[in-house]
Short mmCIF file of C-alpha atoms and ligand atoms in Angstrom, two decimals:
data_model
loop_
_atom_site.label_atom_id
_atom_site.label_comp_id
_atom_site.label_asym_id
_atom_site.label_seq_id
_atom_site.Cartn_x
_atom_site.Cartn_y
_atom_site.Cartn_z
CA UNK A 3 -41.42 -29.42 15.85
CA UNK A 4 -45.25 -29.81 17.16
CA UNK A 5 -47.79 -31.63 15.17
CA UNK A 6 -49.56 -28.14 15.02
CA UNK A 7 -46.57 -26.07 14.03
CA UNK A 8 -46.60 -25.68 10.23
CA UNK A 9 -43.58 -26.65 8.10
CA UNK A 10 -41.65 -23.69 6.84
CA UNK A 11 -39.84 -23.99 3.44
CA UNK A 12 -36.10 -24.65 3.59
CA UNK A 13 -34.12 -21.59 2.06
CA UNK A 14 -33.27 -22.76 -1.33
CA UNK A 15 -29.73 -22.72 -2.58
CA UNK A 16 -28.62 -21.80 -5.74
CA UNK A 17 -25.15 -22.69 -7.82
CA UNK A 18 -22.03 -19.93 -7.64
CA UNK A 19 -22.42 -17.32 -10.09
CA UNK A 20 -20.92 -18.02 -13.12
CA UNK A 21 -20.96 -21.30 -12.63
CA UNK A 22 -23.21 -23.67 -14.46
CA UNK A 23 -24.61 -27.01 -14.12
CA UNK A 24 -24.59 -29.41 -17.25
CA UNK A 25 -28.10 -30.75 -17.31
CA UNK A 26 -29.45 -34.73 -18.92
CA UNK A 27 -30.87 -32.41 -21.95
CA UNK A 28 -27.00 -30.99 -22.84
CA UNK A 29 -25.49 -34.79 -22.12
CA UNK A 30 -25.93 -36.18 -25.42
CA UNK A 31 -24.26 -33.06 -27.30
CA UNK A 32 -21.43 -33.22 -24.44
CA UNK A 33 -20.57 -36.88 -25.26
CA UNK A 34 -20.74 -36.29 -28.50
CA UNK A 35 -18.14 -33.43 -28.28
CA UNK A 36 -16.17 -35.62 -25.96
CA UNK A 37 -15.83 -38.58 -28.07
CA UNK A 38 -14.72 -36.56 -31.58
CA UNK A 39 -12.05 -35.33 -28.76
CA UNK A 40 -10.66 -38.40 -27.82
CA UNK A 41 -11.48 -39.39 -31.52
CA UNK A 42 -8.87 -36.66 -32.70
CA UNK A 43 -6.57 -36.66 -30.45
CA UNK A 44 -6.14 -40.68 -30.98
CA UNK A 45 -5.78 -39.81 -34.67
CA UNK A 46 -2.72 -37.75 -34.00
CA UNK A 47 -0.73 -39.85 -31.26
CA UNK A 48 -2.05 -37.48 -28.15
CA UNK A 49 -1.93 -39.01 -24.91
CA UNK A 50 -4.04 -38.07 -22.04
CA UNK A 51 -2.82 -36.21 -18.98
CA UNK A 52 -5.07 -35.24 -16.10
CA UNK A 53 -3.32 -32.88 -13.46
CA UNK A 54 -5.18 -31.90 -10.03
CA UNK A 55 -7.36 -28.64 -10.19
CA UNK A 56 -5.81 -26.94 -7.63
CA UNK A 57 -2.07 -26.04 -7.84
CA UNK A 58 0.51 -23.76 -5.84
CA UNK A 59 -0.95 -19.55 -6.42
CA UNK A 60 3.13 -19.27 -7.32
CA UNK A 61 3.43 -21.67 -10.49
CA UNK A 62 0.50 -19.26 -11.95
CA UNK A 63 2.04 -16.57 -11.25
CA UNK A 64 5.25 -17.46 -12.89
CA UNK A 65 4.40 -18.95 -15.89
CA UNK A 66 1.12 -17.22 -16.84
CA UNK A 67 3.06 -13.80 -15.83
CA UNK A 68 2.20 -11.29 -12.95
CA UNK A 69 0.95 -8.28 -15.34
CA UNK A 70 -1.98 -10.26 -16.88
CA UNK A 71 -6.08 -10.46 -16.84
CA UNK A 72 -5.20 -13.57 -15.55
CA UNK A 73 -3.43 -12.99 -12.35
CA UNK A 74 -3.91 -9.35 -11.60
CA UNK A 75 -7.78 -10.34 -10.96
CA UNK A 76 -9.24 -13.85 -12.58
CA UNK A 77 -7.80 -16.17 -10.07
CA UNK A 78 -9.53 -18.04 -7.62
CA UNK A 79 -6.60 -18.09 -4.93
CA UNK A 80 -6.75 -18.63 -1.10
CA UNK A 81 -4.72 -20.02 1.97
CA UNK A 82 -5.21 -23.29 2.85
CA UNK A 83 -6.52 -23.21 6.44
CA UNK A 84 -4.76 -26.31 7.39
CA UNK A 85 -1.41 -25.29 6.28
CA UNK A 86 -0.95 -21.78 4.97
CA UNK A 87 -0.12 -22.90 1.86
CA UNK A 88 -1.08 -20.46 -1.21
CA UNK A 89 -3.50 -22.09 -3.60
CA UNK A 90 -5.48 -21.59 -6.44
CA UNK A 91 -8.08 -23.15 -8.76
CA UNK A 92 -6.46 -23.60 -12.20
CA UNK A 93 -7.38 -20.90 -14.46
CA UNK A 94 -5.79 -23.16 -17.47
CA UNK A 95 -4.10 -26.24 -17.61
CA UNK A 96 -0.46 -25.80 -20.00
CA UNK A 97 0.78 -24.55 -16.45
CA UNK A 98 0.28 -27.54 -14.81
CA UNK A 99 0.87 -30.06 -17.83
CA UNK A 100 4.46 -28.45 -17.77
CA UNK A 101 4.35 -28.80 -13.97
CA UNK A 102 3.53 -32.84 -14.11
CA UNK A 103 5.80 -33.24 -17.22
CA UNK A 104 9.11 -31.60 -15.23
CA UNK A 105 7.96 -33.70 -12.06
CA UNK A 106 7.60 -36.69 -13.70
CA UNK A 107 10.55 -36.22 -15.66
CA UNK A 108 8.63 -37.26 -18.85
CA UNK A 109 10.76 -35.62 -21.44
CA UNK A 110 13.83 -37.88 -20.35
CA UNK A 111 11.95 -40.40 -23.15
CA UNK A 112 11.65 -37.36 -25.51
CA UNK A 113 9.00 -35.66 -26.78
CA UNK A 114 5.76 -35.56 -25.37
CA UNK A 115 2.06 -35.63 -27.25
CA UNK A 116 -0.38 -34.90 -24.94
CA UNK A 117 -3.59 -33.69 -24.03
CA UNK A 118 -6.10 -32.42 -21.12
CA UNK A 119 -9.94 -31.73 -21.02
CA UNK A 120 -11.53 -30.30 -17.89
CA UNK A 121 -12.66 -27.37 -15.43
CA UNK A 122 -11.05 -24.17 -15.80
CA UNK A 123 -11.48 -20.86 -13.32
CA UNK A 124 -11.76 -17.66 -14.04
CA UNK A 125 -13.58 -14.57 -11.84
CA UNK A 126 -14.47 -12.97 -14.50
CA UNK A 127 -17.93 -11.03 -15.39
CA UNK A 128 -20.14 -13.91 -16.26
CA UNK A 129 -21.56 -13.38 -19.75
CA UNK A 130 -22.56 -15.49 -22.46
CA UNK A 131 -19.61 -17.34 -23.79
CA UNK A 132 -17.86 -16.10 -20.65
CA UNK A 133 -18.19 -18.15 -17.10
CA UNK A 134 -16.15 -18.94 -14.04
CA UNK A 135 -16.45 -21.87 -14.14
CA UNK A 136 -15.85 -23.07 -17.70
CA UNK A 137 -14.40 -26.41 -19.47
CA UNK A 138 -11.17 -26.50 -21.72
CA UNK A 139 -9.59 -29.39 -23.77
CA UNK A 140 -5.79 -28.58 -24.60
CA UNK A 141 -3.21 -30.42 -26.53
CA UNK A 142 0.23 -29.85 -25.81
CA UNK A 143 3.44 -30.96 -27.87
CA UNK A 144 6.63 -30.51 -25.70
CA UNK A 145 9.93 -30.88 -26.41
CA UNK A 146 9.78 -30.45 -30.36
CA UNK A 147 11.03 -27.06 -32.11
CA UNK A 148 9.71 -26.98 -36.12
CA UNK A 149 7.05 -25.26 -37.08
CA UNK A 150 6.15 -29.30 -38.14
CA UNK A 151 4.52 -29.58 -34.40
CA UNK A 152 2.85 -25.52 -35.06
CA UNK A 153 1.11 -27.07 -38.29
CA UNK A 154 0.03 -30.22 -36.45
CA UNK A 155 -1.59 -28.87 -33.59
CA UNK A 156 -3.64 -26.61 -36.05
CA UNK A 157 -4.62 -29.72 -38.41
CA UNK A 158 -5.46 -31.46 -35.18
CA UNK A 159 -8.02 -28.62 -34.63
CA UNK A 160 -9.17 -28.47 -38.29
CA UNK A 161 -9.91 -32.10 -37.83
CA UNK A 162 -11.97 -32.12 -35.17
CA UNK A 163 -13.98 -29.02 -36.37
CA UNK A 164 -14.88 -31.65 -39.11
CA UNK A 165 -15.35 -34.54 -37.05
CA UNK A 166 -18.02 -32.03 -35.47
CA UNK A 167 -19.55 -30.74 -38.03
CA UNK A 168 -18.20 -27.61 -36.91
CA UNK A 169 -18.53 -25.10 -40.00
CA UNK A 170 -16.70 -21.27 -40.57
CA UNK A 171 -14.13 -21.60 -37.97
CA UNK A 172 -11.51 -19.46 -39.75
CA UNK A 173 -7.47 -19.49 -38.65
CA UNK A 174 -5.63 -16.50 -37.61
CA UNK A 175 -1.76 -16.66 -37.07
CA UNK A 176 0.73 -14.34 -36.21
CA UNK A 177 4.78 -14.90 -35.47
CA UNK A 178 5.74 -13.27 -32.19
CA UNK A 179 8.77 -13.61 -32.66
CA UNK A 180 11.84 -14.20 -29.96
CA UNK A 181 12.12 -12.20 -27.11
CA UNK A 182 14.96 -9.53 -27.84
CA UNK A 183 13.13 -9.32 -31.18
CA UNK A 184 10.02 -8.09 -28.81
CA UNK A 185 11.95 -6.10 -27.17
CA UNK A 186 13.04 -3.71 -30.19
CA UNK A 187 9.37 -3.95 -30.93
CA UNK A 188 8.25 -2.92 -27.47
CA UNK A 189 10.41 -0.01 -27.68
CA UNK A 190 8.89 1.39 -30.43
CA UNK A 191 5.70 0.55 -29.26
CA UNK A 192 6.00 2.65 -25.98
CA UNK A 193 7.49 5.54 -27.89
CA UNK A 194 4.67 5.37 -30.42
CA UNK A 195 1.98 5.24 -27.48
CA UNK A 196 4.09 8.17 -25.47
CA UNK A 197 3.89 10.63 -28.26
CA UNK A 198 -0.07 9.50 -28.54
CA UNK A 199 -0.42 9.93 -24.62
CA UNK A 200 -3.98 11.67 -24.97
CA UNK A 201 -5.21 8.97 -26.40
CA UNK A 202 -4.99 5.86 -24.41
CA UNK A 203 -7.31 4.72 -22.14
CA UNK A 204 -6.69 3.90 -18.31
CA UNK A 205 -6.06 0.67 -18.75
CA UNK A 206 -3.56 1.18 -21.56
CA UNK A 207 -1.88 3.96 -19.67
CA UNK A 208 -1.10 1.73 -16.61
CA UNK A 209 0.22 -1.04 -19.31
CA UNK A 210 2.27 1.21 -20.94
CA UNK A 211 5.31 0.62 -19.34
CA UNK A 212 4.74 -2.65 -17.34
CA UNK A 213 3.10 -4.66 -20.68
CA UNK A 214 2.76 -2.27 -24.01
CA UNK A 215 1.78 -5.54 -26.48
CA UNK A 216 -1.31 -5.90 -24.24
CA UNK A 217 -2.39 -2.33 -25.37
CA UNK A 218 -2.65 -4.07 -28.67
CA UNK A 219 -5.17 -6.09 -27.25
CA UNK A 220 -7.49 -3.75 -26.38
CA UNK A 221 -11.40 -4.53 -26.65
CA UNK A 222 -11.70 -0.54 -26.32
CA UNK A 223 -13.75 1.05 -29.45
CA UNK A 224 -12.00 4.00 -28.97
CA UNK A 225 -8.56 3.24 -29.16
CA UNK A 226 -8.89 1.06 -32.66
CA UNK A 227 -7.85 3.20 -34.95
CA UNK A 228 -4.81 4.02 -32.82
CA UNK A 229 -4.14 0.47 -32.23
CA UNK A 230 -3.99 -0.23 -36.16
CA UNK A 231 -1.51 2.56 -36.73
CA UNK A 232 1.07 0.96 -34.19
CA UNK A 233 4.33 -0.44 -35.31
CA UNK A 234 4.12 -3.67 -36.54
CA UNK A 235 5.91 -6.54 -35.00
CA UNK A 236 6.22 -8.28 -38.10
CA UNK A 237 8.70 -5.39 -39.10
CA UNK A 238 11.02 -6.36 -36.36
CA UNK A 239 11.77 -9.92 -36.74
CA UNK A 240 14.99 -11.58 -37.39
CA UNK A 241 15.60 -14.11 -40.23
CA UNK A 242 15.13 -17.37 -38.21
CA UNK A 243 11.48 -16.69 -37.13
CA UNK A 244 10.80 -15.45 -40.57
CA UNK A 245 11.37 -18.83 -41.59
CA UNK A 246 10.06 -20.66 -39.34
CA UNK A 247 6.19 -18.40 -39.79
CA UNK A 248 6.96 -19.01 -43.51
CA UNK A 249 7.44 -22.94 -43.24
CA UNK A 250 4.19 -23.35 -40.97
CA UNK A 251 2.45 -21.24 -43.40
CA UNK A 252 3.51 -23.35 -46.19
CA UNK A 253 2.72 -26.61 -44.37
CA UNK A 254 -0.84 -25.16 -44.12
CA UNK A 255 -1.12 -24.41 -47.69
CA UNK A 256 0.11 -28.13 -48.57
CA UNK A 257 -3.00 -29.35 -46.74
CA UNK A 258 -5.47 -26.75 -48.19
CA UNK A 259 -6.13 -25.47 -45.02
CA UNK A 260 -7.28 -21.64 -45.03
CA UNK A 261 -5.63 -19.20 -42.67
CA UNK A 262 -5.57 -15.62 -42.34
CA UNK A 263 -2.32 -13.29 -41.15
CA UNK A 264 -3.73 -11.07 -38.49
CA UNK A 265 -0.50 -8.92 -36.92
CA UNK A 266 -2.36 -7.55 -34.13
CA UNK A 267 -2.77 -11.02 -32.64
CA UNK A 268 -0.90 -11.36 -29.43
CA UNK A 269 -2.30 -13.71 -26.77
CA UNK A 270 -3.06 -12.62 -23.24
CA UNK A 271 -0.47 -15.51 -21.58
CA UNK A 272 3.04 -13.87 -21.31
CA UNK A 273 5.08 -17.24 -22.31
CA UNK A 274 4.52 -17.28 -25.46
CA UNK A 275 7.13 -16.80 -28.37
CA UNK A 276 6.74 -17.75 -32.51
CA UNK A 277 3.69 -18.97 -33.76
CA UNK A 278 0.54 -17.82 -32.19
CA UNK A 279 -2.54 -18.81 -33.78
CA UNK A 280 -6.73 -18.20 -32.85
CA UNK A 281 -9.74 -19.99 -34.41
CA UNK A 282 -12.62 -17.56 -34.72
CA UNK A 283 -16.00 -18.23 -35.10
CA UNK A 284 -19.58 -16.18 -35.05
CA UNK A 285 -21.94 -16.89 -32.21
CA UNK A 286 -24.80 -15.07 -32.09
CA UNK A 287 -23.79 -12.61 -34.99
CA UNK A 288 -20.70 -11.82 -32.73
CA UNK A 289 -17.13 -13.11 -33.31
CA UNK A 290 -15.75 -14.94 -30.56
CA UNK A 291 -12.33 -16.88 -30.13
CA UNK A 292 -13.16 -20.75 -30.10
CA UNK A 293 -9.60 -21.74 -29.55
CA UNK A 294 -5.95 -20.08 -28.90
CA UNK A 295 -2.87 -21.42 -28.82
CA UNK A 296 1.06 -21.27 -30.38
CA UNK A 297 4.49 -22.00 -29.69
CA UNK A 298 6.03 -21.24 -25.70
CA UNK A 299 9.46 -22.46 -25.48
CA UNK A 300 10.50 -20.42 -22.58
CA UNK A 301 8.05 -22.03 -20.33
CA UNK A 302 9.16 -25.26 -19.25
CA UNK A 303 12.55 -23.58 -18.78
CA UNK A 304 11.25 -20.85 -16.78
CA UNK A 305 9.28 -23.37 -14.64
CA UNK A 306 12.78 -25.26 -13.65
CA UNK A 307 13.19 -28.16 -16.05
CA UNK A 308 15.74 -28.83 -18.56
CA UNK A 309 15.08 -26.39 -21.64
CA UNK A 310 12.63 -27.59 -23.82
CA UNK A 311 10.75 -26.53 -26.30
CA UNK A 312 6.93 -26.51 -26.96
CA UNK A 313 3.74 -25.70 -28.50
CA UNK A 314 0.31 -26.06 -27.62
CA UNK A 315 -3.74 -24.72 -28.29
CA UNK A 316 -6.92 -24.72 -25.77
CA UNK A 317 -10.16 -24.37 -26.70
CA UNK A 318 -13.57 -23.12 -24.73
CA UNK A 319 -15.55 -26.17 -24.97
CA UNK A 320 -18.60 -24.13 -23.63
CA UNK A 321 -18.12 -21.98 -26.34
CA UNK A 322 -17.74 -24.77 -29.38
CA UNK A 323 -20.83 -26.56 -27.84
CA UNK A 324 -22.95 -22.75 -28.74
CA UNK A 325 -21.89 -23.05 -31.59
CA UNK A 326 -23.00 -26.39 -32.43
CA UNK A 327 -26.47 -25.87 -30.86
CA UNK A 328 -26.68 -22.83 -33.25
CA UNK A 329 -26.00 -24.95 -35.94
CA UNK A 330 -27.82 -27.48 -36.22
CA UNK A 331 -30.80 -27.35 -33.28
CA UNK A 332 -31.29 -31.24 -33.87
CA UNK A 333 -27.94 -31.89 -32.58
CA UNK A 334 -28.74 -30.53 -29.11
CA UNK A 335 -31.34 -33.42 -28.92
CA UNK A 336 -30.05 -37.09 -28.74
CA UNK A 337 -32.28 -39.80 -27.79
CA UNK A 338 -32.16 -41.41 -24.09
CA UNK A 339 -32.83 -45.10 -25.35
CA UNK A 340 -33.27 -47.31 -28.13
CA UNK A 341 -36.33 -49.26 -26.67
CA UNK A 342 -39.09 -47.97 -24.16
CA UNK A 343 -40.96 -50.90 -22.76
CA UNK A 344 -44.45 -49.90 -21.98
CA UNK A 345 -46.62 -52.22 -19.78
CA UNK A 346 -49.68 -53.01 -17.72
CA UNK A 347 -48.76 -52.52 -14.37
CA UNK A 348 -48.42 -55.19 -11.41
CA UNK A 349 -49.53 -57.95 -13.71
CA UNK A 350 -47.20 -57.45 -16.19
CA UNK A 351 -43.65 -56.21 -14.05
CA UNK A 352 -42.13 -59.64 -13.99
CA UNK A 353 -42.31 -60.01 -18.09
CA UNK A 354 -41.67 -56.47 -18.57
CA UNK A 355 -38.71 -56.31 -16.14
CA UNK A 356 -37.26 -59.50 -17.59
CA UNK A 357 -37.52 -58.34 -21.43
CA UNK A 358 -36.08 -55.02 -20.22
CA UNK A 359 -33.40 -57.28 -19.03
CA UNK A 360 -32.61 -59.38 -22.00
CA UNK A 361 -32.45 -57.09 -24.17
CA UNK A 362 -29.93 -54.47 -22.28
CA UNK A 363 -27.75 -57.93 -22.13
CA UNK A 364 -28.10 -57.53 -26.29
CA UNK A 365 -26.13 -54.19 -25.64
CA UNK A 366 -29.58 -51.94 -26.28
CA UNK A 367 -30.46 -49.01 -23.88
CA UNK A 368 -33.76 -49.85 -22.33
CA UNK A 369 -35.95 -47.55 -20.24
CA UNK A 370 -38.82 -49.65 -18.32
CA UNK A 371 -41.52 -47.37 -17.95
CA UNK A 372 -41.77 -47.13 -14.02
CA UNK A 373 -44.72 -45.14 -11.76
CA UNK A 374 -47.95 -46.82 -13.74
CA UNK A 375 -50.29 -44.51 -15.73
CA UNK A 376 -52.50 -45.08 -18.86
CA UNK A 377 -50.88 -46.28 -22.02
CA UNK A 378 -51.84 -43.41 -23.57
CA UNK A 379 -49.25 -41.37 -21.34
CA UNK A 380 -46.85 -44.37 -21.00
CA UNK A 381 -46.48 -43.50 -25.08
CA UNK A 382 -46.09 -40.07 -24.84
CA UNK A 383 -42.88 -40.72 -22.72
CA UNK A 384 -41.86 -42.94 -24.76
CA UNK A 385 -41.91 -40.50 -27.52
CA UNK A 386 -40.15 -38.15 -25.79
CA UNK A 387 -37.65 -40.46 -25.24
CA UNK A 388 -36.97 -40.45 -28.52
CA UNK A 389 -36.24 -44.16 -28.74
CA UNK A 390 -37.17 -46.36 -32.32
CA UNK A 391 -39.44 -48.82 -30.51
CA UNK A 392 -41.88 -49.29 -27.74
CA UNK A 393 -42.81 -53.00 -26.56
CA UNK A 394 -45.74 -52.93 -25.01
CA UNK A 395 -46.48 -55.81 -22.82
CA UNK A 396 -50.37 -56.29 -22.19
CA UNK A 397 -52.31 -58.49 -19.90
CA UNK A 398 -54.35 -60.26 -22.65
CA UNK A 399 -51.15 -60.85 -25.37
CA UNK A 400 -49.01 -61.97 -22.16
CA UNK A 401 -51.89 -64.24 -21.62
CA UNK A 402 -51.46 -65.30 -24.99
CA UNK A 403 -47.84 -65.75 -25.03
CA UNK A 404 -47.30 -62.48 -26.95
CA UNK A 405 -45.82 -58.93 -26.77
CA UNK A 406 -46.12 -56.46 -29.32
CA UNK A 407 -43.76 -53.29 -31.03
CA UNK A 408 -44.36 -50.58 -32.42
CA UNK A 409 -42.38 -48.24 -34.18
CA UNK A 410 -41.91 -44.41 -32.96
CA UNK A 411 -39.94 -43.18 -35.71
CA UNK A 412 -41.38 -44.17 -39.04
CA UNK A 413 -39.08 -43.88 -42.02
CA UNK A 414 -40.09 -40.50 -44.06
CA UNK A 415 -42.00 -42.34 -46.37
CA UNK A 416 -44.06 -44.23 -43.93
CA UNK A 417 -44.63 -41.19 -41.79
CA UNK A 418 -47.92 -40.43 -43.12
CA UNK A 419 -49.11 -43.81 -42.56
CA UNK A 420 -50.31 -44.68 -38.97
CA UNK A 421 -47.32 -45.73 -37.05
CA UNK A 422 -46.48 -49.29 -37.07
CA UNK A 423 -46.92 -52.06 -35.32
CA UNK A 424 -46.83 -55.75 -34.88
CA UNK A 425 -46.75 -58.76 -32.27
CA UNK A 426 -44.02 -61.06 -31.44
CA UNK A 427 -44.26 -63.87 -29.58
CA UNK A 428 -42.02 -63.59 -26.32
CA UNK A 429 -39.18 -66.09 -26.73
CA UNK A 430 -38.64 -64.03 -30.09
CA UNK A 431 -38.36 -60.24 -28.75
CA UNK A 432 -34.90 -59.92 -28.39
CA UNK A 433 -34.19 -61.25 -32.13
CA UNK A 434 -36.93 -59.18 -33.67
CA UNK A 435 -35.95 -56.18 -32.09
CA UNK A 436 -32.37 -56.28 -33.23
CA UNK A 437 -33.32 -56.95 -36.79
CA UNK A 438 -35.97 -53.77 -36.51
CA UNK A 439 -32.81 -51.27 -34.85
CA UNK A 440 -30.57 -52.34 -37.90
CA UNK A 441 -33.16 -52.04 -40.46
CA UNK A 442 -33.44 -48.51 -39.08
CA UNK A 443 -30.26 -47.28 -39.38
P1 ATP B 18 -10.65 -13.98 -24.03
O1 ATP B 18 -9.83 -13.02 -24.80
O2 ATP B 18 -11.97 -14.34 -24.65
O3 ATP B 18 -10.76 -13.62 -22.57
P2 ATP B 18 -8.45 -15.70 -23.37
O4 ATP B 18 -7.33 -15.18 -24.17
O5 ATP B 18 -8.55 -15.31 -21.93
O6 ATP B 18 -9.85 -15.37 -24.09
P3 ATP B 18 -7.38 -18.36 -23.34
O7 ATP B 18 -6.74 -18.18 -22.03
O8 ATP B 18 -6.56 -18.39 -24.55
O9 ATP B 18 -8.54 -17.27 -23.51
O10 ATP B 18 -8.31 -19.67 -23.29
C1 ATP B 18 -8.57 -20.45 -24.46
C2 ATP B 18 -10.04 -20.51 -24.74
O11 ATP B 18 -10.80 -20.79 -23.58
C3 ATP B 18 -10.64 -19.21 -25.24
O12 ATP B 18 -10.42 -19.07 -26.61
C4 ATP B 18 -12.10 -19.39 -24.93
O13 ATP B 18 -12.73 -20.17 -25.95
C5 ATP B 18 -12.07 -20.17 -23.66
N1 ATP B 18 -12.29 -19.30 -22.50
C6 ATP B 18 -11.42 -18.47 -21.90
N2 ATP B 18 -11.97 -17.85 -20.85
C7 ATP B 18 -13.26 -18.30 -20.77
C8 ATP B 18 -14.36 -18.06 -19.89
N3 ATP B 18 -14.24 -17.22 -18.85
N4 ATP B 18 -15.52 -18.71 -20.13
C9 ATP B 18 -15.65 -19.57 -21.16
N5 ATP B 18 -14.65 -19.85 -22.02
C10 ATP B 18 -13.47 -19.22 -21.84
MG1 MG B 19 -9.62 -13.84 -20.88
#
């Protein structure tokens, strides 16, 4: 390029649709979300598993099932150039959990707690609540049968809507019941929808014979009312998984823990069998499914390992995170730092660098206010910050031996007052600003 020639702007290049960046603003409400996570799953003996985010197209398409949202069109699937392999980006995780656990033979030391957090994909229509790319923690209990493991993974939940602050998620559960008890079910469901042929939609009339319970899932307005007057699975199940939804629902009562029967609820994976169960929750005015999970004992089998059984819940972390922003607005706001260290400029670097120092080795978050400026702006980042204290480090107190604080975040009943401040000689910084951060708290 000549001298003379002028610069042209690069093309700018934005993220994949759907797909969304998590910015420093939304790190402090992440962590936080992470943390009562691990916090919870700790409490309950869940151990972490992380599997790889892209698997084989074919273990999707076998445990997930071919006639689903999922696999008809949400997958992100392609050939590997290099080999020809089929791939795809997982669109959940219990898939490959069961994958690693089979691999790894992990069952041969009985059964397993564990538990996954990470990227999901799904090409779906981006909407709120709704991405691509989106983020799911999981917990998965394989290898035990009661309806014990159903009412723990549903406590586990409860618990960490609390360790949240997470208010009016309300429980639904259903029993699906065993397969040939589906089965009865499913043939009374086609020959209900038959005889009501005029009334189903498209989508409903290409299910009707491949996958008639997903009719029951319809978001359609229209079909409602038809939907409500279908036979009831409930009215089809033998004695053994009447038991086993009356002993979850009593362990749930024991523990005071609210839950509603909703009959309609069937979830849109294939493998699952018993206890199905959703957490609900408004966003927006609008309910929206936080969380789904329940019992899948065919699955491990049906993926080639020894038959076990198992039972399991994932929830849309994007989706818990709206809700806590609509919640409670200050939670969306932590603070970057406990102490912003304001300062003079060249004169001053060497102290202010070497305070900054001593008192990050006293475990505090510092920011050193780098790039100059007047004090008066120095401050306003360091407001913004939202850190306790500033030290501000002047020519003439550094000449004197001397540094001074001041307060950002007055106790309510000083907040009238103008904000306070004192001096501290420099060999006593680190000591007085410890004794300031716990008299805060
Ligand atoms: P929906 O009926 O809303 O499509 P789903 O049945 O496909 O949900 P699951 O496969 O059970 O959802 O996934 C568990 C949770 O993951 C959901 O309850 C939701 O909170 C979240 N989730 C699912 N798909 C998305 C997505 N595309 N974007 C954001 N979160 C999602
Ligand atoms: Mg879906």
């Amino acid at each position: 390029m000549s001298a003379a020639e002028p610069r042209r702007a690069a093309e700018r290049l934005n993220g994949v649709r759907g797909m969304n960046d998590v910015l420093p603003a939304d790190e402090a409400l992440w962590q936080r979300f992470e943390d009562a996570v691990a916090d919870a799953m700790r409490a309950y003996g869940y151990r972490r598993i992380r599997t790889p985010i892209v698997e084989h197209t074919r273990l999707f398409v076998r445990s997930i099932g071919e006639v689903t949202d999922i696999v008809e069109k949400e997958m992100y699937s392609f050939v590997d150039a290099l080999n020809g392999e089929n791939l795809t980006l997982r669109p959940e995780n219990t898939a490959g959990v069961v994958r690693a656990t089979i691999e790894h033979n992990l069952l041969y030391d009985g059964p397993q707690r564990l538990w996954y957090a990470g990227p999901m994909f799904r090409h779906e229509r981006p909407q709120k609540g709704r991405y691509r790319q989106f983020h799911q923690v999981g917990a998965e209990a394989l290898g035990f049968a009661g309806p014990d493991a159903d009412a723990e993974v549903i406590l586990l939940c409860q618990r960490l809507w609390d360790e949240l602050g997470l208010v009016d998620a309300r429980l639904e559960i259903n029993s699906l019941g065993q397969s040939d008890e589906r089965r009865a079910h499913r043939e009374a469901l086609i020959a209900y929808f038959e005889a009501n042929a005029d009334r189903l939609d498209a989508d409903a009339t290409r299910r009707l014979h491949t996958n008639p319970l997903r009719i029951l899932d319809t978001k359609n307005p229209a079909m409602q009312s038809l939907v409500e007057a279908a036979p009831r699975l409930s009215e089809f199940l033998g004695d053994e998984s009447r038991a086993h939804f009356e002993r979850l629902q009593a362990l749930l009562r024991a523990q005071n823990l609210p839950y509603r029967i909703n009959p309609r609820l069937v979830r849109g994976l294939d493998y699952y069998n018993l206890t199905v169960f959703e957490w609900v929750a408004e966003v927006g005015g609008a309910p929206l499914t936080i969380c789904g999970g329940g019992r899948y004992d065919p699955l491990i089998a049906m993926l080639g390992g020894k038959d076990a059984p198992a039972c399991g819940f994932a929830l849309g972390v994007e989706r818990v995170l709206a809700l806590l922003r609509e919640q409670d607005e200050s939670a969306a706001h932590g603070a970057q730092c406990d102490v912003y260290v304001v300062h003079h400029g060249d004169a001053t670097l060497e102290a202010a660098f070497g305070a900054a120092e001593r008192l990050r080795d006293a475990g505090l978050d510092v920011i050193l206010h780098c790039g100059g400026g007047s004090f008066k702006s120095q401050f306003r980042k360091a407001d913004a910050s939202g850190a306790q204290l500033a030290l501000i480090l002047g020519v003439d107190e550094l000449a004197r031996g001397e540094a001074a604080l001041k307060w950002l975040r007055s106790a309510s009943s000083e907040a009238a007052s103008a904000p306070r401040q004192e001096s501290v000689t420099l060999d006593r910084i680190v000591e007085r600003v410890l004794e300031a951060m716990t008299d805060e708290d």
